[in-house]
PDB file of C-alpha atoms in Angstrom:
ATOM      1  CA  UNK A   1      26.306 -83.201  -8.820  1.00 31.00           C
ATOM      2  CA  UNK A   2      25.185 -79.988 -10.438  1.00 34.00           C
ATOM      3  CA  UNK A   3      27.653 -78.378 -12.831  1.00 39.00           C
ATOM      4  CA  UNK A   4      26.606 -75.053 -11.328  1.00 41.00           C
ATOM      5  CA  UNK A   5      28.163 -76.046  -8.024  1.00 41.00           C
ATOM      6  CA  UNK A   6      31.505 -77.215  -9.369  1.00 44.00           C
ATOM      7  CA  UNK A   7      34.119 -74.667  -8.411  1.00 45.00           C
ATOM      8  CA  UNK A   8      31.631 -71.962  -7.483  1.00 46.00           C
ATOM      9  CA  UNK A   9      33.199 -71.343  -4.070  1.00 51.00           C
ATOM     10  CA  UNK A  10      36.793 -71.613  -5.242  1.00 47.00           C
ATOM     11  CA  UNK A  11      39.258 -68.812  -5.940  1.00 55.00           C
ATOM     12  CA  UNK A  12      41.355 -70.878  -8.329  1.00 72.00           C
ATOM     13  CA  UNK A  13      40.824 -71.381 -12.046  1.00 76.00           C
ATOM     14  CA  UNK A  14      40.104 -74.857 -13.353  1.00 80.00           C
ATOM     15  CA  UNK A  15      40.934 -76.570 -16.618  1.00 83.00           C
ATOM     16  CA  UNK A  16      39.270 -79.680 -17.950  1.00 82.00           C
ATOM     17  CA  UNK A  17      41.821 -82.447 -18.576  1.00 84.00           C
ATOM     18  CA  UNK A  18      40.962 -84.489 -21.659  1.00 80.00           C
ATOM     19  CA  UNK A  19      42.895 -87.730 -21.973  1.00 79.00           C
ATOM     20  CA  UNK A  20      40.085 -89.825 -23.402  1.00 76.00           C
ATOM     21  CA  UNK A  21      42.376 -92.480 -24.890  1.00 77.00           C
ATOM     22  CA  UNK A  22      43.295 -93.524 -21.330  1.00 73.00           C
ATOM     23  CA  UNK A  23      40.086 -92.779 -19.423  1.00 76.00           C
ATOM     24  CA  UNK A  24      37.524 -93.970 -21.956  1.00 80.00           C
ATOM     25  CA  UNK A  25      35.489 -90.812 -21.209  1.00 80.00           C
ATOM     26  CA  UNK A  26      34.229 -89.542 -24.536  1.00 79.00           C
ATOM     27  CA  UNK A  27      32.951 -86.138 -23.481  1.00 83.00           C
ATOM     28  CA  UNK A  28      33.946 -83.605 -26.112  1.00 88.00           C
ATOM     29  CA  UNK A  29      35.795 -80.855 -24.239  1.00 90.00           C
ATOM     30  CA  UNK A  30      34.726 -78.289 -26.825  1.00 92.00           C
ATOM     31  CA  UNK A  31      31.101 -79.064 -25.975  1.00 90.00           C
ATOM     32  CA  UNK A  32      31.867 -78.529 -22.290  1.00 87.00           C
ATOM     33  CA  UNK A  33      33.494 -75.195 -23.066  1.00 89.00           C
ATOM     34  CA  UNK A  34      30.639 -74.090 -25.337  1.00 88.00           C
ATOM     35  CA  UNK A  35      27.623 -75.337 -23.414  1.00 85.00           C
ATOM     36  CA  UNK A  36      28.565 -75.277 -19.751  1.00 80.00           C
ATOM     37  CA  UNK A  37      31.087 -72.477 -19.375  1.00 76.00           C
ATOM     38  CA  UNK A  38      28.661 -70.146 -17.634  1.00 81.00           C
ATOM     39  CA  UNK A  39      27.701 -72.886 -15.177  1.00 85.00           C
ATOM     40  CA  UNK A  40      31.320 -73.363 -14.081  1.00 83.00           C
ATOM     41  CA  UNK A  41      32.583 -69.866 -13.235  1.00 84.00           C
ATOM     42  CA  UNK A  42      36.140 -71.024 -12.541  1.00 87.00           C
ATOM     43  CA  UNK A  43      36.539 -72.835 -15.875  1.00 87.00           C
ATOM     44  CA  UNK A  44      39.567 -71.347 -17.601  1.00 89.00           C
ATOM     45  CA  UNK A  45      40.236 -73.845 -20.375  1.00 90.00           C
ATOM     46  CA  UNK A  46      41.292 -77.333 -21.299  1.00 92.00           C
ATOM     47  CA  UNK A  47      44.383 -79.515 -21.345  1.00 93.00           C
ATOM     48  CA  UNK A  48      43.885 -81.593 -24.471  1.00 92.00           C
ATOM     49  CA  UNK A  49      45.983 -84.767 -24.361  1.00 92.00           C
ATOM     50  CA  UNK A  50      43.991 -86.598 -26.984  1.00 88.00           C
ATOM     51  CA  UNK A  51      45.590 -86.924 -30.421  1.00 85.00           C
ATOM     52  CA  UNK A  52      42.296 -85.671 -31.944  1.00 89.00           C
ATOM     53  CA  UNK A  53      43.538 -82.441 -33.543  1.00 93.00           C
ATOM     54  CA  UNK A  54      40.117 -81.512 -34.948  1.00 95.00           C
ATOM     55  CA  UNK A  55      38.622 -81.549 -31.450  1.00 94.00           C
ATOM     56  CA  UNK A  56      41.540 -79.469 -30.211  1.00 95.00           C
ATOM     57  CA  UNK A  57      40.832 -76.912 -32.911  1.00 95.00           C
ATOM     58  CA  UNK A  58      37.226 -76.766 -31.672  1.00 94.00           C
ATOM     59  CA  UNK A  59      38.537 -76.126 -28.138  1.00 94.00           C
ATOM     60  CA  UNK A  60      40.740 -73.263 -29.309  1.00 95.00           C
ATOM     61  CA  UNK A  61      37.732 -71.652 -31.015  1.00 94.00           C
ATOM     62  CA  UNK A  62      35.205 -72.421 -28.247  1.00 91.00           C
ATOM     63  CA  UNK A  63      33.184 -69.495 -26.997  1.00 82.00           C
ATOM     64  CA  UNK A  64      34.947 -67.131 -29.346  1.00 86.00           C
ATOM     65  CA  UNK A  65      38.398 -68.010 -28.033  1.00 85.00           C
ATOM     66  CA  UNK A  66      37.452 -67.146 -24.457  1.00 87.00           C
ATOM     67  CA  UNK A  67      39.309 -70.159 -23.031  1.00 91.00           C
ATOM     68  CA  UNK A  68      42.941 -71.226 -22.975  1.00 93.00           C
ATOM     69  CA  UNK A  69      43.597 -74.505 -24.735  1.00 94.00           C
ATOM     70  CA  UNK A  70      46.814 -76.296 -23.805  1.00 95.00           C
ATOM     71  CA  UNK A  71      48.267 -79.077 -25.919  1.00 95.00           C
ATOM     72  CA  UNK A  72      49.111 -82.175 -23.883  1.00 94.00           C
ATOM     73  CA  UNK A  73      50.586 -84.548 -26.477  1.00 94.00           C
ATOM     74  CA  UNK A  74      54.338 -84.049 -25.970  1.00 95.00           C
ATOM     75  CA  UNK A  75      55.290 -85.758 -29.205  1.00 94.00           C
ATOM     76  CA  UNK A  76      53.115 -83.387 -31.282  1.00 95.00           C
ATOM     77  CA  UNK A  77      53.618 -80.009 -29.570  1.00 96.00           C
ATOM     78  CA  UNK A  78      54.334 -78.320 -32.899  1.00 96.00           C
ATOM     79  CA  UNK A  79      50.923 -79.411 -34.221  1.00 95.00           C
ATOM     80  CA  UNK A  80      49.236 -77.968 -31.146  1.00 96.00           C
ATOM     81  CA  UNK A  81      51.042 -74.662 -31.590  1.00 97.00           C
ATOM     82  CA  UNK A  82      50.007 -74.478 -35.239  1.00 96.00           C
ATOM     83  CA  UNK A  83      46.382 -74.956 -34.156  1.00 95.00           C
ATOM     84  CA  UNK A  84      46.599 -72.139 -31.594  1.00 95.00           C
ATOM     85  CA  UNK A  85      47.642 -73.796 -28.332  1.00 95.00           C
ATOM     86  CA  UNK A  86      48.251 -71.403 -25.460  1.00 94.00           C
ATOM     87  CA  UNK A  87      51.175 -73.646 -24.547  1.00 93.00           C
ATOM     88  CA  UNK A  88      52.012 -77.223 -23.746  1.00 94.00           C
ATOM     89  CA  UNK A  89      51.529 -79.261 -20.612  1.00 93.00           C
ATOM     90  CA  UNK A  90      53.332 -82.563 -20.884  1.00 93.00           C
ATOM     91  CA  UNK A  91      54.927 -85.182 -18.692  1.00 93.00           C
ATOM     92  CA  UNK A  92      58.312 -85.094 -20.428  1.00 95.00           C
ATOM     93  CA  UNK A  93      58.516 -81.380 -19.645  1.00 94.00           C
ATOM     94  CA  UNK A  94      59.164 -82.388 -16.025  1.00 93.00           C
ATOM     95  CA  UNK A  95      62.629 -83.590 -16.998  1.00 93.00           C
ATOM     96  CA  UNK A  96      63.181 -82.379 -20.576  1.00 94.00           C
ATOM     97  CA  UNK A  97      61.655 -78.890 -20.589  1.00 94.00           C
ATOM     98  CA  UNK A  98      64.509 -77.329 -22.598  1.00 95.00           C
ATOM     99  CA  UNK A  99      63.500 -79.478 -25.551  1.00 94.00           C
ATOM    100  CA  UNK A 100      59.892 -78.234 -25.441  1.00 95.00           C
ATOM    101  CA  UNK A 101      61.118 -74.659 -24.993  1.00 96.00           C
ATOM    102  CA  UNK A 102      63.217 -75.121 -28.137  1.00 97.00           C
ATOM    103  CA  UNK A 103      60.124 -76.214 -30.092  1.00 97.00           C
ATOM    104  CA  UNK A 104      58.195 -73.168 -28.862  1.00 96.00           C
ATOM    105  CA  UNK A 105      61.047 -70.716 -29.484  1.00 97.00           C
ATOM    106  CA  UNK A 106      61.593 -71.997 -33.022  1.00 98.00           C
ATOM    107  CA  UNK A 107      57.863 -71.917 -33.752  1.00 97.00           C
ATOM    108  CA  UNK A 108      57.529 -68.361 -32.422  1.00 97.00           C
ATOM    109  CA  UNK A 109      60.525 -67.316 -34.555  1.00 98.00           C
ATOM    110  CA  UNK A 110      58.858 -68.833 -37.620  1.00 98.00           C
ATOM    111  CA  UNK A 111      61.695 -71.333 -38.024  1.00 98.00           C
ATOM    112  CA  UNK A 112      59.681 -74.441 -38.834  1.00 97.00           C
ATOM    113  CA  UNK A 113      62.678 -76.625 -39.817  1.00 98.00           C
ATOM    114  CA  UNK A 114      64.212 -75.961 -36.374  1.00 98.00           C
ATOM    115  CA  UNK A 115      60.830 -76.525 -34.675  1.00 98.00           C
ATOM    116  CA  UNK A 116      60.403 -79.851 -36.478  1.00 97.00           C
ATOM    117  CA  UNK A 117      63.943 -80.952 -35.567  1.00 97.00           C
ATOM    118  CA  UNK A 118      63.354 -80.097 -31.899  1.00 97.00           C
ATOM    119  CA  UNK A 119      59.980 -81.853 -32.055  1.00 97.00           C
ATOM    120  CA  UNK A 120      61.579 -84.973 -33.521  1.00 97.00           C
ATOM    121  CA  UNK A 121      63.949 -85.064 -30.531  1.00 96.00           C
ATOM    122  CA  UNK A 122      60.912 -85.197 -28.214  1.00 97.00           C
ATOM    123  CA  UNK A 123      59.392 -87.969 -30.343  1.00 97.00           C
ATOM    124  CA  UNK A 124      62.611 -89.972 -30.022  1.00 96.00           C
ATOM    125  CA  UNK A 125      62.709 -89.354 -26.262  1.00 96.00           C
ATOM    126  CA  UNK A 126      59.128 -90.622 -25.904  1.00 96.00           C
ATOM    127  CA  UNK A 127      60.024 -93.651 -28.045  1.00 97.00           C
ATOM    128  CA  UNK A 128      62.879 -94.560 -25.673  1.00 96.00           C
ATOM    129  CA  UNK A 129      60.627 -94.209 -22.629  1.00 96.00           C
ATOM    130  CA  UNK A 130      57.803 -96.151 -24.276  1.00 95.00           C
ATOM    131  CA  UNK A 131      60.089 -99.143 -24.836  1.00 95.00           C
ATOM    132  CA  UNK A 132      60.308 -99.448 -21.045  1.00 94.00           C
ATOM    133  CA  UNK A 133      56.667 -98.643 -20.324  1.00 93.00           C
ATOM    134  CA  UNK A 134      56.195 -94.904 -20.655  1.00 93.00           C
ATOM    135  CA  UNK A 135      54.764 -94.059 -17.240  1.00 91.00           C
ATOM    136  CA  UNK A 136      57.123 -96.361 -15.342  1.00 93.00           C
ATOM    137  CA  UNK A 137      60.120 -95.028 -17.259  1.00 95.00           C
ATOM    138  CA  UNK A 138      59.066 -91.404 -16.720  1.00 94.00           C
ATOM    139  CA  UNK A 139      58.816 -91.980 -12.980  1.00 93.00           C
ATOM    140  CA  UNK A 140      62.254 -93.607 -13.063  1.00 94.00           C
ATOM    141  CA  UNK A 141      63.709 -90.540 -14.799  1.00 95.00           C
ATOM    142  CA  UNK A 142      62.126 -88.315 -12.155  1.00 94.00           C
ATOM    143  CA  UNK A 143      63.791 -90.475  -9.480  1.00 92.00           C
ATOM    144  CA  UNK A 144      67.138 -90.169 -11.300  1.00 92.00           C
ATOM    145  CA  UNK A 145      66.608 -86.401 -11.122  1.00 92.00           C
ATOM    146  CA  UNK A 146      66.101 -86.682  -7.356  1.00 91.00           C
ATOM    147  CA  UNK A 147      62.333 -86.197  -7.381  1.00 91.00           C
ATOM    148  CA  UNK A 148      60.278 -88.954  -5.781  1.00 90.00           C
ATOM    149  CA  UNK A 149      57.023 -89.000  -7.735  1.00 89.00           C
ATOM    150  CA  UNK A 150      55.963 -92.282  -6.197  1.00 88.00           C
ATOM    151  CA  UNK A 151      55.339 -95.535  -7.937  1.00 87.00           C
ATOM    152  CA  UNK A 152      52.882 -96.469 -10.634  1.00 86.00           C
ATOM    153  CA  UNK A 153      49.422 -97.710  -9.728  1.00 85.00           C
ATOM    154  CA  UNK A 154      48.125-101.171 -10.397  1.00 82.00           C
ATOM    155  CA  UNK A 155      47.889-102.883 -12.780  1.00 85.00           C
ATOM    156  CA  UNK A 156      51.291-101.431 -13.739  1.00 82.00           C
ATOM    157  CA  UNK A 157      54.252-102.886 -11.904  1.00 86.00           C
ATOM    158  CA  UNK A 158      56.947-100.816 -10.164  1.00 85.00           C
ATOM    159  CA  UNK A 159      60.243-100.565 -11.933  1.00 87.00           C
ATOM    160  CA  UNK A 160      63.238-102.576 -10.738  1.00 89.00           C
ATOM    161  CA  UNK A 161      66.678-101.046 -10.149  1.00 88.00           C
ATOM    162  CA  UNK A 162      68.093-102.995 -13.113  1.00 90.00           C
ATOM    163  CA  UNK A 163      65.403-101.455 -15.315  1.00 92.00           C
ATOM    164  CA  UNK A 164      66.407 -97.959 -14.180  1.00 92.00           C
ATOM    165  CA  UNK A 165      69.969 -98.713 -15.280  1.00 93.00           C
ATOM    166  CA  UNK A 166      68.671 -99.947 -18.652  1.00 95.00           C
ATOM    167  CA  UNK A 167      66.543 -96.814 -19.110  1.00 95.00           C
ATOM    168  CA  UNK A 168      69.520 -94.608 -18.310  1.00 95.00           C
ATOM    169  CA  UNK A 169      71.731 -96.521 -20.752  1.00 95.00           C
ATOM    170  CA  UNK A 170      69.096 -96.354 -23.518  1.00 95.00           C
ATOM    171  CA  UNK A 171      68.594 -92.619 -22.978  1.00 96.00           C
ATOM    172  CA  UNK A 172      72.349 -92.005 -23.136  1.00 95.00           C
ATOM    173  CA  UNK A 173      72.718 -94.173 -26.270  1.00 95.00           C
ATOM    174  CA  UNK A 174      69.914 -92.222 -27.966  1.00 94.00           C
ATOM    175  CA  UNK A 175      71.585 -88.875 -27.243  1.00 93.00           C
ATOM    176  CA  UNK A 176      69.640 -87.906 -24.131  1.00 94.00           C
ATOM    177  CA  UNK A 177      72.469 -87.903 -21.578  1.00 93.00           C
ATOM    178  CA  UNK A 178      71.050 -84.676 -20.114  1.00 93.00           C
ATOM    179  CA  UNK A 179      67.749 -86.429 -19.396  1.00 93.00           C
ATOM    180  CA  UNK A 180      69.523 -89.464 -17.922  1.00 91.00           C
ATOM    181  CA  UNK A 181      71.807 -87.366 -15.701  1.00 91.00           C
ATOM    182  CA  UNK A 182      71.195 -87.050 -11.986  1.00 87.00           C
ATOM    183  CA  UNK A 183      70.103 -83.676 -10.643  1.00 75.00           C
ATOM    184  CA  UNK A 184      72.783 -81.316  -9.410  1.00 65.00           C
ATOM    185  CA  UNK A 185      73.083 -80.868  -5.654  1.00 47.00           C
ATOM    186  CA  UNK A 186      72.705 -77.107  -6.139  1.00 42.00           C
ATOM    187  CA  UNK A 187      68.926 -77.524  -6.569  1.00 44.00           C
ATOM    188  CA  UNK A 188      68.320 -77.388  -2.824  1.00 42.00           C
TER     189      UNK A 188
END
């Protein structure tokens, strides 16, 4: 496939999603932004979910800052903002967005102690989910919220009802009752 053909007939903007620690793809997104941007007219930026902060900094600076670089590591959103992230795109934001908004608001206000405290809450939330298998637990929380995001793919195993109860109890015990709470019926 020619990079010149990717997205050339589309009206939407595309972002490259870098999550190399899960995919094993070692393409440097900054190199894509620098070298191939003119060949992909719809390329708007990158979602950087790798913990490689130096590479993220390269993405922010790529092509003179022409692209938007989004930080995708929920548990280090503050670091991404410090490096110039246009924002955050993270899986916990599906059910705990107020916590990420608190990090961003504190950062924008220059209140780094408050930003760090809000960030630590996200770290603790991710820790709770990770104890149950992060992706499985995140899908369970979405189901608790009334959103069917499907099941995990093999080789991961679907979560059992007893595990959902354990996740809810662990979230509540860790101070995340809002995350563990079912969605309100008024959402319809």
